[in-house]
Amino acid sequence: MPSHDPHSHADLTQARIRHLDLHIEVDFAANRLRIVAEYLLDRPATGPLDLDSRDLDIASIEAGGRRIEFEMGEPEVVLGQRVRLLDLGGADRFTLSVTTSPHASALQWLEAHHTASGRHPFVYSQCQPLHARSLFPCQDTPSVRFTYAARLTVPKGLTAAMAAACTGREAHRDLEVFRFEMPQAIPSYLFALAVGDLAFRQLGPRTGVYAEPPLLEAAAWEFAENESRLAAAEALFGPYAWDRYDLLVMPPSFPSNGMENPRLTFVTPLAILGDRSRMALIAHELAHAWTGNLVTNATWDDFWLNEGWTTYADHRITEALEGPEVAGLLQAVLLDVLREDIRAFGPDSPHTCLKTSLAGIDPDAVFSRVPYMKGQLFLLSLEQAVGRLRFDAFLREYIRRFRFQSLTTEDFLAFLERELPEAAQAVDVQAWVYRPGLPERLPAMRSALYDEVVRRRRDFEAGALPSSAEAAAWHPYQRILFLRLLPPTISIDDCGRIEASLGLRTTKRTLELYEFLRLATRSGYAQVWPMMEAFAERVGNEYQLKRVFRSLAEAEWSRPLTRPLFERVRHRHHPITEGLVDQLLRELGV
């Protein structure tokens, strides 16, 4: 366990937050949360206590009826402001009153016309990686875990949801009060809330879904198999520790495909396609219940421990439920995405190492699939070195040994050396973890579904494309892979033929559309512009939007259109996404 996290002002040798009692008033008129937070520490605090904050208005801090003096540090772009409580005088409890900024980086406030129902406003949080500090002062590091209880006061007619158990609801004249308990300790980045016009549907004994009423029926059908996915995951990784696994369907502006908030995964509405083809996304967020939420990276320099393990685990769930052919196809797609991200950084970039050094760097600014897929490939190499039976025993012991704990890369490697020495000797651990790029020797992968796409790619070189009927019969990830395996630029005629063959002008599958829009932009296919405008307006995924806008800015025909398009749509997106795309365009001179 480190004594310092480079992305936090917290001093990890000081007392740590153990529990929070939160009284939160949601003010849609001002776009603010007004919070009274009662903190319980793990031991009496003598001397200063340092917390993280960003753009917060702290009214007062008290302990035992005594006002506690505090100092605010200078604002820093990445870290925000340090809040230093000067002397708690040996107290292990204190109360803090705070109001968030209308521009809090964790929150997006949506007016009614930007929601599915169009009747009520909506607010939601996204705290990973460094944004919980914009809600309330905290030790905003994955090395500190706390339980909490919360009381949310919201306008009457709205529903509050949290990544916690709802224990009660009280109606008042103009307001409603929702009560929540989170008995399992979490790091701050997993704190989550949402308030809006929400309805709930039970799916199974431990599973359900929240959505705006117009989306509820479709969401309930799309995610109806979640109970069986939960059972499959338990068979692989052991008992589920979080009691319930519910989903909350987010507005389209949500900046991720999914966020693994415990008990309540936030998921993009773009996963609701009517064919259950995005279940790999659910497998990934569900797998986080063991790898990430239960066993957590100690700092964001160790992010691969969360995402590499979870990508390995979600492939195991997909393999168990959909078979090795589909799992192998998905593996091939993600390997190609990984190689693209490595090319974008440069093969010698330190951002292509598993263990990173991001001091002074916003983790959001260098987000990529490297920790996901390179981490998964490293773990798959270990599995293939010793066999699945042996590796599964190691995996379960890893989860048992480190449950509800945070660990560094070095902690993991010491555990690997002790528990699985034959794998540590058979695999070049140093190359995988500490060197940039990919090792020459990658684990074996096989899929006949992949082989078929490779054949079709060769057919394209000979001038042949799959018919619309043939393309419609493909697995969705075959269609994505086909688009990815095409040359970087193709002719205008071929762009039109591919658009027609794959039905891309009318598709709801944004993953396919994302690949085609970038290909078409690079190729100078200006007919794609209306589709590009619609994509930029309705897709909130920051990873995809950054890459789509990069393609627009780098193509001569679309460069003059890029900044005006962004200015038209930026208000629809989460502050995290808006800031990252704006920063990218400025760097590109747009």
Coordinates of C-alpha atoms in Angstrom, one line a residue:
M1 CA 0.0 0.0 0.0
P2 CA 1.5 3.4 -1.0
S3 CA 1.9 6.2 1.5
H4 CA 1.1 8.7 -1.3
D5 CA -1.1 8.8 -4.4
P6 CA 0.3 11.2 -7.1
H7 CA -3.3 12.1 -8.0
S8 CA -4.4 13.1 -4.5
H9 CA -3.6 15.7 -1.8
A10 CA -4.3 13.0 0.8
D11 CA -1.5 12.0 3.2
L12 CA -2.1 8.3 3.6
T13 CA -0.2 8.2 6.8
Q14 CA -2.9 10.4 8.4
A15 CA -6.3 9.1 9.7
R16 CA -8.5 7.8 6.9
I17 CA -12.2 8.3 6.3
R18 CA -14.1 5.2 7.4
H19 CA -17.8 6.2 7.0
L20 CA -19.8 9.1 5.7
D21 CA -23.3 10.3 6.6
L22 CA -24.5 12.6 3.8
H23 CA -27.5 14.9 3.6
I24 CA -27.8 16.0 0.0
E25 CA -30.3 18.5 -1.3
V26 CA -30.6 18.5 -5.1
D27 CA -31.2 22.0 -6.5
F28 CA -32.1 21.9 -10.2
A29 CA -32.7 25.7 -10.3
A30 CA -29.1 26.5 -9.4
N31 CA -27.5 23.3 -10.7
R32 CA -26.0 22.6 -7.3
L33 CA -25.9 20.0 -4.6
R34 CA -26.0 21.3 -1.0
I35 CA -24.4 18.8 1.3
V36 CA -23.9 18.3 5.0
A37 CA -21.4 15.5 5.5
E38 CA -20.6 13.8 8.7
Y39 CA -17.2 12.1 8.6
L40 CA -16.0 9.2 10.8
L41 CA -12.3 8.5 10.7
D42 CA -10.5 5.2 11.4
R43 CA -8.7 6.7 14.4
P44 CA -8.5 10.0 16.3
A45 CA -6.8 12.7 14.3
T46 CA -4.1 14.8 15.8
G47 CA -2.5 17.5 13.7
P48 CA -3.6 18.3 10.2
L49 CA -5.9 16.3 8.0
D50 CA -5.6 16.8 4.2
L51 CA -8.5 16.3 1.8
D52 CA -9.1 16.7 -1.9
S53 CA -11.6 19.2 -3.4
R54 CA -12.4 20.9 -6.7
D55 CA -14.5 24.1 -7.1
L56 CA -16.3 23.6 -3.8
D57 CA -17.8 26.3 -1.5
I58 CA -17.1 25.0 2.0
A59 CA -19.2 26.9 4.6
S60 CA -18.0 25.4 7.8
I61 CA -16.3 22.5 9.5
E62 CA -17.1 21.5 13.1
A63 CA -16.1 18.7 15.5
G64 CA -17.7 18.2 18.9
G65 CA -19.4 21.6 18.7
R66 CA -16.1 23.3 18.0
R67 CA -15.4 25.2 14.8
I68 CA -12.4 23.7 12.9
E69 CA -10.1 26.0 11.1
F70 CA -9.1 25.0 7.6
E71 CA -6.9 26.2 4.8
M72 CA -7.6 26.0 1.0
G73 CA -4.5 25.4 -1.2
E74 CA -3.9 26.9 -4.5
P75 CA -6.1 25.4 -7.3
E76 CA -4.2 23.0 -9.5
V77 CA -5.5 21.9 -12.9
V78 CA -5.2 18.1 -12.3
L79 CA -5.4 17.9 -8.5
G80 CA -7.9 20.6 -7.6
Q81 CA -7.5 22.2 -4.2
R82 CA -6.1 20.8 -1.0
V83 CA -8.4 21.3 2.0
R84 CA -6.3 21.2 5.2
L85 CA -8.1 20.8 8.5
L86 CA -5.6 22.4 10.8
D87 CA -6.3 20.5 14.0
L88 CA -9.1 18.2 14.9
G89 CA -7.8 18.0 18.4
G90 CA -7.9 14.2 18.7
A91 CA -11.5 13.9 17.3
D92 CA -12.4 11.0 15.1
R93 CA -15.6 12.7 13.8
F94 CA -16.3 16.0 12.1
T95 CA -19.2 17.7 10.1
L96 CA -18.7 19.7 7.0
S97 CA -21.2 21.9 5.1
V98 CA -20.5 22.3 1.4
T99 CA -22.1 23.4 -1.9
T100 CA -21.0 22.2 -5.3
S101 CA -20.3 24.4 -8.3
P102 CA -22.7 24.5 -11.2
H103 CA -19.7 23.3 -13.2
A104 CA -18.7 20.5 -10.9
S105 CA -16.7 18.1 -13.0
A106 CA -18.5 15.0 -11.7
L107 CA -22.0 16.2 -12.5
Q108 CA -24.0 16.7 -15.6
W109 CA -27.3 18.7 -15.3
L110 CA -29.7 18.0 -18.2
E111 CA -32.7 20.1 -19.0
A112 CA -35.9 18.2 -19.7
H113 CA -35.7 18.4 -23.5
H114 CA -32.4 16.5 -23.4
T115 CA -34.0 13.5 -21.7
A116 CA -35.9 10.6 -23.2
S117 CA -39.2 11.5 -21.5
G118 CA -38.8 15.3 -22.1
R119 CA -40.8 16.0 -18.9
H120 CA -38.3 16.5 -16.1
P121 CA -34.6 17.5 -15.7
F122 CA -31.9 14.9 -14.9
V123 CA -28.6 15.0 -13.0
Y124 CA -26.0 12.2 -12.7
S125 CA -22.5 11.8 -11.4
Q126 CA -19.3 10.3 -12.9
C127 CA -16.6 10.2 -10.3
Q128 CA -13.9 8.1 -11.9
P129 CA -11.1 8.9 -11.8
L130 CA -10.6 12.2 -10.0
H131 CA -14.1 13.8 -9.8
A132 CA -15.5 12.8 -6.4
R133 CA -13.6 15.7 -5.0
S134 CA -15.9 18.0 -6.9
L135 CA -18.9 16.7 -4.9
F136 CA -17.5 16.8 -1.3
P137 CA -14.0 17.0 0.3
C138 CA -12.6 13.5 0.5
Q139 CA -9.4 11.4 0.3
D140 CA -10.0 11.0 -3.5
T141 CA -7.8 8.0 -4.0
P142 CA -8.6 4.4 -4.6
S143 CA -6.4 3.5 -1.7
V144 CA -9.1 4.7 0.8
R145 CA -12.4 2.9 1.2
F146 CA -15.4 4.0 3.2
T147 CA -19.0 3.0 3.8
Y148 CA -21.8 5.6 3.7
A149 CA -25.4 6.5 4.3
A150 CA -27.2 9.2 2.4
R151 CA -30.4 11.2 2.5
L152 CA -31.3 12.7 -0.9
T153 CA -33.9 15.4 -1.0
V154 CA -35.2 15.9 -4.6
P155 CA -38.2 17.7 -6.2
K156 CA -41.5 15.8 -6.0
G157 CA -42.1 13.6 -9.0
L158 CA -38.4 12.6 -9.5
T159 CA -36.7 9.5 -8.4
A160 CA -33.2 9.3 -6.8
A161 CA -30.9 6.3 -7.3
M162 CA -27.5 5.6 -5.8
A163 CA -24.9 2.9 -6.0
A164 CA -26.3 1.8 -2.6
A165 CA -29.3 0.1 -1.1
C166 CA -32.5 2.2 -1.0
T167 CA -33.9 1.9 2.5
G168 CA -36.8 4.3 2.4
R169 CA -38.7 7.0 0.6
E170 CA -40.7 9.8 2.2
A171 CA -43.1 12.2 0.3
H172 CA -43.5 15.8 1.5
R173 CA -45.5 18.6 -0.1
D174 CA -43.1 19.7 -2.8
L175 CA -40.2 17.3 -2.1
E176 CA -39.3 13.6 -1.7
V177 CA -36.6 12.2 0.5
F178 CA -34.8 9.0 -0.4
R179 CA -32.6 7.1 2.0
F180 CA -29.7 4.9 1.1
E181 CA -27.2 2.7 2.9
M182 CA -23.9 1.4 1.5
P183 CA -22.6 -1.3 3.9
Q184 CA -19.7 -2.4 1.7
A185 CA -16.7 -0.1 1.8
I186 CA -15.9 1.6 -1.6
P187 CA -13.2 4.0 -2.9
S188 CA -14.5 7.5 -3.7
Y189 CA -14.5 7.0 -7.5
L190 CA -17.3 4.4 -7.1
F191 CA -19.6 6.9 -5.4
A192 CA -22.6 7.5 -7.7
L193 CA -26.0 9.2 -7.8
A194 CA -28.7 10.0 -10.4
V195 CA -31.9 11.9 -10.1
G196 CA -34.6 12.1 -12.8
D197 CA -37.8 10.7 -14.2
L198 CA -36.9 7.1 -13.5
A199 CA -38.9 3.8 -13.3
F200 CA -37.7 0.4 -12.1
R201 CA -38.3 -3.1 -13.4
Q202 CA -37.3 -6.3 -11.5
L203 CA -35.5 -8.7 -13.8
G204 CA -34.5 -11.5 -11.4
P205 CA -34.1 -12.2 -7.7
R206 CA -31.0 -10.0 -7.6
T207 CA -31.2 -8.0 -10.8
G208 CA -33.2 -5.1 -12.1
V209 CA -33.1 -2.0 -14.3
Y210 CA -33.9 1.7 -13.9
A211 CA -34.7 3.7 -17.0
E212 CA -36.8 6.7 -18.1
P213 CA -40.3 5.4 -18.7
P214 CA -40.1 5.6 -22.6
L215 CA -37.1 3.3 -22.4
L216 CA -38.1 0.9 -19.7
E217 CA -39.8 -1.9 -21.7
A218 CA -36.9 -2.0 -24.2
A219 CA -34.3 -2.0 -21.5
A220 CA -36.0 -4.7 -19.5
W221 CA -36.0 -7.0 -22.6
E222 CA -32.4 -6.1 -23.6
F223 CA -31.0 -6.9 -20.2
A224 CA -33.4 -9.7 -19.2
E225 CA -30.6 -12.3 -19.0
N226 CA -28.6 -10.4 -16.4
E227 CA -29.5 -12.9 -13.7
S228 CA -27.9 -15.8 -15.7
R229 CA -24.9 -13.6 -16.3
L230 CA -24.5 -13.0 -12.6
A231 CA -24.8 -16.8 -11.9
A232 CA -22.2 -17.5 -14.6
A233 CA -19.8 -14.9 -13.1
E234 CA -20.2 -16.4 -9.6
A235 CA -19.4 -19.9 -11.0
L236 CA -16.1 -18.5 -12.3
F237 CA -15.1 -16.0 -9.6
G238 CA -16.9 -16.9 -6.4
P239 CA -19.9 -15.4 -4.5
Y240 CA -21.1 -11.9 -5.5
A241 CA -20.3 -9.5 -2.6
W242 CA -22.7 -6.6 -3.4
D243 CA -26.2 -8.1 -2.8
R244 CA -27.8 -6.7 -5.9
Y245 CA -26.8 -6.1 -9.5
D246 CA -29.0 -3.4 -11.1
L247 CA -28.5 -1.2 -14.1
L248 CA -29.4 2.4 -14.7
V249 CA -29.9 3.4 -18.3
M250 CA -28.3 6.8 -18.7
P251 CA -28.9 9.7 -21.0
P252 CA -27.1 9.6 -24.3
S253 CA -24.5 12.1 -23.1
F254 CA -23.1 9.6 -20.6
P255 CA -19.3 9.7 -21.2
S256 CA -18.7 5.9 -21.0
N257 CA -20.2 2.8 -22.4
G258 CA -20.7 1.7 -18.8
M259 CA -19.5 2.6 -15.3
E260 CA -19.2 -0.2 -12.8
N261 CA -20.7 1.6 -9.7
P262 CA -21.3 -1.2 -7.2
R263 CA -24.9 -2.5 -7.0
L264 CA -25.9 -0.1 -9.8
T265 CA -24.0 -0.1 -13.1
F266 CA -24.6 3.0 -15.2
V267 CA -25.0 2.0 -18.8
T268 CA -25.3 3.9 -22.1
P269 CA -28.8 3.8 -23.8
L270 CA -26.9 3.0 -27.0
A271 CA -26.6 -0.6 -25.7
I272 CA -30.4 -1.0 -26.2
L273 CA -30.5 -2.4 -29.8
G274 CA -33.3 -4.9 -29.6
D275 CA -31.0 -7.8 -30.3
R276 CA -28.9 -8.2 -27.1
S277 CA -25.7 -7.8 -29.1
R278 CA -24.0 -5.5 -26.6
M279 CA -23.9 -8.1 -23.8
A280 CA -20.1 -8.1 -23.8
L281 CA -20.4 -4.6 -22.3
I282 CA -22.6 -6.0 -19.4
A283 CA -20.1 -8.8 -18.9
H284 CA -17.4 -6.3 -18.5
E285 CA -19.2 -4.1 -16.0
L286 CA -20.4 -7.1 -14.1
A287 CA -16.9 -8.6 -13.9
H288 CA -15.8 -5.4 -12.2
A289 CA -17.7 -6.6 -9.1
W290 CA -14.8 -8.8 -8.5
T291 CA -11.9 -7.2 -10.3
G292 CA -11.9 -3.4 -9.6
N293 CA -14.6 -3.0 -7.0
L294 CA -13.7 -5.8 -4.7
V295 CA -9.9 -5.8 -5.5
T296 CA -8.9 -2.3 -6.5
N297 CA -5.8 -0.6 -8.0
A298 CA -4.1 1.4 -5.3
T299 CA -3.4 4.4 -7.6
W300 CA -4.2 5.3 -11.2
D301 CA -0.7 4.3 -12.2
D302 CA -1.9 0.8 -11.5
F303 CA -5.1 1.1 -13.5
W304 CA -4.4 -2.1 -15.5
L305 CA -5.0 -4.1 -12.3
N306 CA -8.7 -2.9 -12.6
E307 CA -9.1 -3.1 -16.3
G308 CA -6.7 -5.8 -17.4
W309 CA -8.2 -8.2 -14.9
T310 CA -11.7 -7.2 -15.8
T311 CA -11.2 -7.6 -19.5
Y312 CA -9.8 -11.1 -18.8
A313 CA -12.8 -11.8 -16.6
D314 CA -15.4 -10.5 -19.0
H315 CA -13.9 -12.7 -21.8
R316 CA -14.4 -15.7 -19.5
I317 CA -18.0 -14.8 -18.9
T318 CA -18.6 -14.3 -22.7
E319 CA -16.9 -17.6 -23.4
A320 CA -19.1 -19.4 -20.8
L321 CA -22.3 -17.9 -22.2
E322 CA -21.7 -17.4 -25.9
G323 CA -18.9 -19.9 -26.7
P324 CA -15.2 -19.6 -27.5
E325 CA -15.8 -18.6 -31.1
V326 CA -17.5 -15.3 -30.1
A327 CA -15.0 -14.7 -27.3
G328 CA -12.1 -15.2 -29.8
L329 CA -13.7 -12.8 -32.2
L330 CA -14.1 -10.2 -29.5
Q331 CA -10.5 -10.8 -28.6
A332 CA -9.4 -10.1 -32.2
V333 CA -11.4 -6.8 -32.3
L334 CA -9.9 -5.5 -29.1
L335 CA -6.4 -6.6 -30.1
D336 CA -6.7 -4.5 -33.2
V337 CA -8.0 -1.5 -31.1
L338 CA -5.0 -2.0 -28.8
R339 CA -2.6 -1.8 -31.7
E340 CA -4.3 1.4 -32.9
D341 CA -3.9 3.0 -29.5
I342 CA -0.2 2.0 -29.3
R343 CA 0.4 3.5 -32.7
A344 CA -1.4 6.7 -31.6
F345 CA 0.9 7.1 -28.6
G346 CA 4.0 5.8 -30.3
P347 CA 5.5 2.4 -29.7
D348 CA 8.0 3.8 -27.2
S349 CA 5.5 5.9 -25.3
P350 CA 5.5 5.3 -21.5
H351 CA 1.7 5.4 -21.8
T352 CA 1.8 2.0 -23.5
C353 CA 3.3 0.4 -20.4
L354 CA 1.0 -1.4 -17.9
K355 CA 2.6 0.3 -14.9
T356 CA 2.5 4.0 -15.7
S357 CA 3.8 7.2 -14.1
L358 CA 1.1 9.8 -14.4
A359 CA 2.1 12.4 -11.8
G360 CA 1.0 15.8 -13.1
I361 CA -1.1 14.2 -15.9
D362 CA -4.9 13.9 -15.8
P363 CA -5.6 10.1 -16.3
D364 CA -8.7 11.1 -18.4
A365 CA -6.4 12.9 -20.9
V366 CA -4.4 9.7 -21.7
F367 CA -7.2 7.2 -21.4
S368 CA -6.8 4.3 -23.9
R369 CA -7.4 0.6 -24.2
V370 CA -3.8 -0.2 -23.3
P371 CA -4.5 -1.1 -19.7
Y372 CA -7.6 -3.1 -20.7
M373 CA -6.2 -5.2 -23.6
K374 CA -2.5 -5.3 -22.9
G375 CA -3.4 -6.3 -19.3
Q376 CA -5.7 -9.0 -20.5
L377 CA -3.1 -10.4 -22.9
F378 CA -0.5 -10.5 -20.0
L379 CA -2.9 -12.5 -17.8
L380 CA -3.9 -14.7 -20.7
S381 CA -0.1 -15.4 -21.2
L382 CA 0.1 -16.4 -17.6
E383 CA -2.9 -18.7 -18.0
Q384 CA -1.5 -20.4 -21.1
A385 CA 1.8 -20.9 -19.3
V386 CA 0.3 -23.0 -16.5
G387 CA -3.1 -24.1 -17.8
R388 CA -6.6 -22.9 -17.0
L389 CA -7.1 -25.1 -14.0
R390 CA -4.0 -23.9 -12.3
F391 CA -4.7 -20.3 -13.2
D392 CA -8.3 -20.4 -12.0
A393 CA -7.1 -21.4 -8.6
F394 CA -4.7 -18.5 -8.6
L395 CA -7.5 -16.1 -9.7
R396 CA -9.8 -17.2 -6.9
E397 CA -7.0 -16.9 -4.3
Y398 CA -6.2 -13.4 -5.7
I399 CA -9.8 -12.3 -5.1
R400 CA -10.0 -14.0 -1.7
R401 CA -6.7 -12.6 -0.5
F402 CA -7.2 -9.0 -1.6
R403 CA -11.0 -8.5 -1.3
F404 CA -12.0 -5.0 -0.1
Q405 CA -8.3 -4.0 -0.4
S406 CA -6.3 -1.9 -2.8
L407 CA -2.9 -3.0 -4.2
T408 CA -0.1 -1.8 -6.4
T409 CA 1.4 -3.5 -9.4
E410 CA 4.4 -4.4 -7.2
D411 CA 2.0 -6.0 -4.7
F412 CA 0.5 -8.1 -7.5
L413 CA 3.8 -9.2 -8.9
A414 CA 5.0 -10.3 -5.5
F415 CA 1.8 -12.3 -5.1
L416 CA 2.3 -13.8 -8.6
E417 CA 5.9 -14.8 -7.7
R418 CA 4.7 -16.4 -4.5
E419 CA 1.6 -18.2 -5.7
L420 CA 2.3 -19.0 -9.3
P421 CA 6.1 -19.0 -9.7
E422 CA 6.1 -21.3 -12.7
A423 CA 4.1 -18.7 -14.7
A424 CA 6.3 -15.8 -13.5
Q425 CA 9.3 -17.7 -14.8
A426 CA 7.7 -18.8 -18.2
V427 CA 6.5 -15.3 -19.1
D428 CA 8.6 -12.2 -19.6
V429 CA 6.9 -10.2 -16.8
Q430 CA 9.2 -7.2 -17.0
A431 CA 8.4 -6.8 -20.7
W432 CA 4.7 -7.0 -20.2
V433 CA 4.5 -4.7 -17.2
Y434 CA 7.3 -2.2 -17.5
R435 CA 8.2 -1.9 -21.2
P436 CA 6.3 0.0 -23.8
G437 CA 4.5 -1.5 -26.7
L438 CA 3.7 -5.2 -27.0
P439 CA 6.1 -8.2 -26.5
E440 CA 6.9 -10.1 -29.7
R441 CA 5.2 -13.3 -28.3
L442 CA 1.5 -12.9 -27.8
P443 CA -0.9 -15.6 -26.5
A444 CA -2.6 -17.8 -29.0
M445 CA -6.1 -16.8 -30.2
R446 CA -8.4 -18.7 -32.5
S447 CA -11.8 -18.1 -34.0
A448 CA -13.5 -19.3 -37.2
L449 CA -15.6 -16.1 -37.0
Y450 CA -12.4 -14.1 -37.2
D451 CA -11.0 -16.2 -40.1
E452 CA -14.2 -15.5 -42.1
V453 CA -13.7 -11.8 -41.8
V454 CA -10.1 -12.1 -42.9
R455 CA -11.3 -14.0 -46.0
R456 CA -13.8 -11.2 -46.7
R457 CA -11.1 -8.6 -46.4
R458 CA -9.1 -10.4 -49.1
D459 CA -12.3 -10.5 -51.2
F460 CA -12.5 -6.7 -50.9
E461 CA -9.0 -6.4 -52.3
A462 CA -10.3 -8.3 -55.3
G463 CA -13.3 -6.0 -55.7
A464 CA -16.0 -8.0 -53.9
L465 CA -18.1 -7.0 -51.0
P466 CA -20.6 -9.0 -48.9
S467 CA -24.2 -8.6 -49.9
S468 CA -26.6 -6.9 -47.5
A469 CA -28.1 -10.2 -46.6
E470 CA -24.6 -11.7 -45.9
A471 CA -23.5 -8.7 -43.8
A472 CA -26.8 -8.8 -41.9
A473 CA -26.1 -12.5 -40.9
W474 CA -22.7 -11.6 -39.5
H475 CA -22.1 -11.3 -35.8
P476 CA -22.0 -7.6 -34.9
Y477 CA -18.3 -7.9 -34.0
Q478 CA -17.6 -9.4 -37.4
R479 CA -19.0 -6.2 -39.0
I480 CA -16.8 -4.1 -36.7
L481 CA -13.7 -6.1 -37.4
F482 CA -14.3 -6.0 -41.2
L483 CA -14.4 -2.2 -41.0
R484 CA -11.3 -2.1 -38.9
L485 CA -9.3 -4.4 -41.3
L486 CA -10.0 -2.3 -44.4
P487 CA -7.2 -0.1 -45.6
P488 CA -6.8 3.3 -43.8
T489 CA -8.4 5.1 -46.8
I490 CA -10.6 3.7 -49.6
S491 CA -12.2 5.1 -52.7
I492 CA -15.3 7.3 -52.6
D493 CA -17.2 4.6 -54.5
D494 CA -16.1 1.9 -52.0
C495 CA -17.3 4.1 -49.1
G496 CA -20.7 4.3 -50.7
R497 CA -20.8 0.5 -51.4
I498 CA -19.8 -0.4 -47.9
E499 CA -22.3 2.1 -46.4
A500 CA -25.1 0.4 -48.4
S501 CA -23.9 -3.2 -47.9
L502 CA -23.8 -2.8 -44.1
G503 CA -26.9 -0.6 -43.9
L504 CA -24.9 2.1 -42.0
R505 CA -27.1 5.1 -42.8
T506 CA -29.9 3.6 -40.7
T507 CA -28.1 1.5 -38.2
K508 CA -28.5 1.9 -34.4
R509 CA -25.2 0.1 -33.8
T510 CA -22.9 3.0 -32.9
L511 CA -19.8 0.8 -32.6
E512 CA -20.1 0.1 -36.4
L513 CA -21.0 3.6 -37.2
Y514 CA -18.0 4.9 -35.2
E515 CA -15.6 2.8 -37.3
F516 CA -17.2 3.8 -40.6
L517 CA -17.3 7.5 -39.8
R518 CA -13.6 7.6 -39.2
L519 CA -12.8 5.5 -42.3
A520 CA -15.2 7.7 -44.5
T521 CA -13.7 10.9 -43.1
R522 CA -10.1 9.8 -43.8
S523 CA -11.2 8.8 -47.3
G524 CA -12.8 12.1 -48.2
Y525 CA -16.4 10.8 -48.3
A526 CA -18.2 14.0 -47.7
Q527 CA -21.6 12.4 -48.0
V528 CA -21.1 11.1 -44.5
W529 CA -21.4 14.5 -43.0
P530 CA -25.1 14.3 -41.9
M531 CA -24.4 11.0 -40.2
M532 CA -21.4 12.6 -38.5
E533 CA -23.5 15.5 -37.2
A534 CA -26.0 13.1 -35.8
F535 CA -23.3 11.0 -34.2
A536 CA -21.6 13.9 -32.5
E537 CA -24.9 15.1 -31.1
R538 CA -26.3 11.8 -29.7
V539 CA -23.2 9.7 -28.7
G540 CA -21.6 10.8 -25.4
N541 CA -18.7 8.3 -25.2
E542 CA -15.6 10.4 -24.7
Y543 CA -13.2 7.8 -26.1
Q544 CA -15.2 7.6 -29.4
L545 CA -15.9 11.3 -29.6
K546 CA -12.2 12.3 -29.2
R547 CA -11.2 9.9 -32.0
V548 CA -14.0 11.0 -34.3
F549 CA -13.2 14.7 -33.8
R550 CA -9.5 13.9 -34.4
S551 CA -10.4 12.3 -37.7
L552 CA -12.4 15.4 -38.7
A553 CA -9.7 17.8 -37.7
E554 CA -7.0 15.9 -39.6
A555 CA -8.9 15.5 -42.9
E556 CA -8.6 18.5 -45.2
W557 CA -12.2 18.5 -46.4
S558 CA -13.7 18.4 -42.9
R559 CA -11.2 20.5 -40.9
P560 CA -13.0 23.8 -41.4
L561 CA -16.3 22.2 -40.2
T562 CA -14.8 20.6 -37.0
R563 CA -14.9 23.5 -34.5
P564 CA -18.3 24.7 -35.6
L565 CA -19.7 21.2 -35.1
F566 CA -18.2 20.9 -31.7
E567 CA -19.6 24.3 -30.6
R568 CA -23.1 23.2 -31.7
V569 CA -23.0 20.0 -29.7
R570 CA -20.8 20.6 -26.7
H571 CA -23.6 21.7 -24.4
R572 CA -25.1 18.2 -24.8
H573 CA -22.1 16.4 -23.4
H574 CA -20.8 15.7 -19.9
P575 CA -18.2 18.2 -18.6
I576 CA -15.5 15.5 -18.8
T577 CA -16.1 14.8 -22.4
E578 CA -16.6 18.5 -23.4
G579 CA -13.3 19.4 -21.7
L580 CA -11.3 16.6 -23.3
V581 CA -12.6 17.2 -26.8
D582 CA -12.0 20.9 -26.5
Q583 CA -8.5 20.3 -25.3
L584 CA -7.8 17.9 -28.2
L585 CA -9.1 20.4 -30.8
R586 CA -6.9 23.2 -29.3
E587 CA -3.9 20.9 -29.5
L588 CA -4.7 20.3 -33.2
G589 CA -5.0 24.0 -33.9
V590 CA -8.8 23.9 -34.5

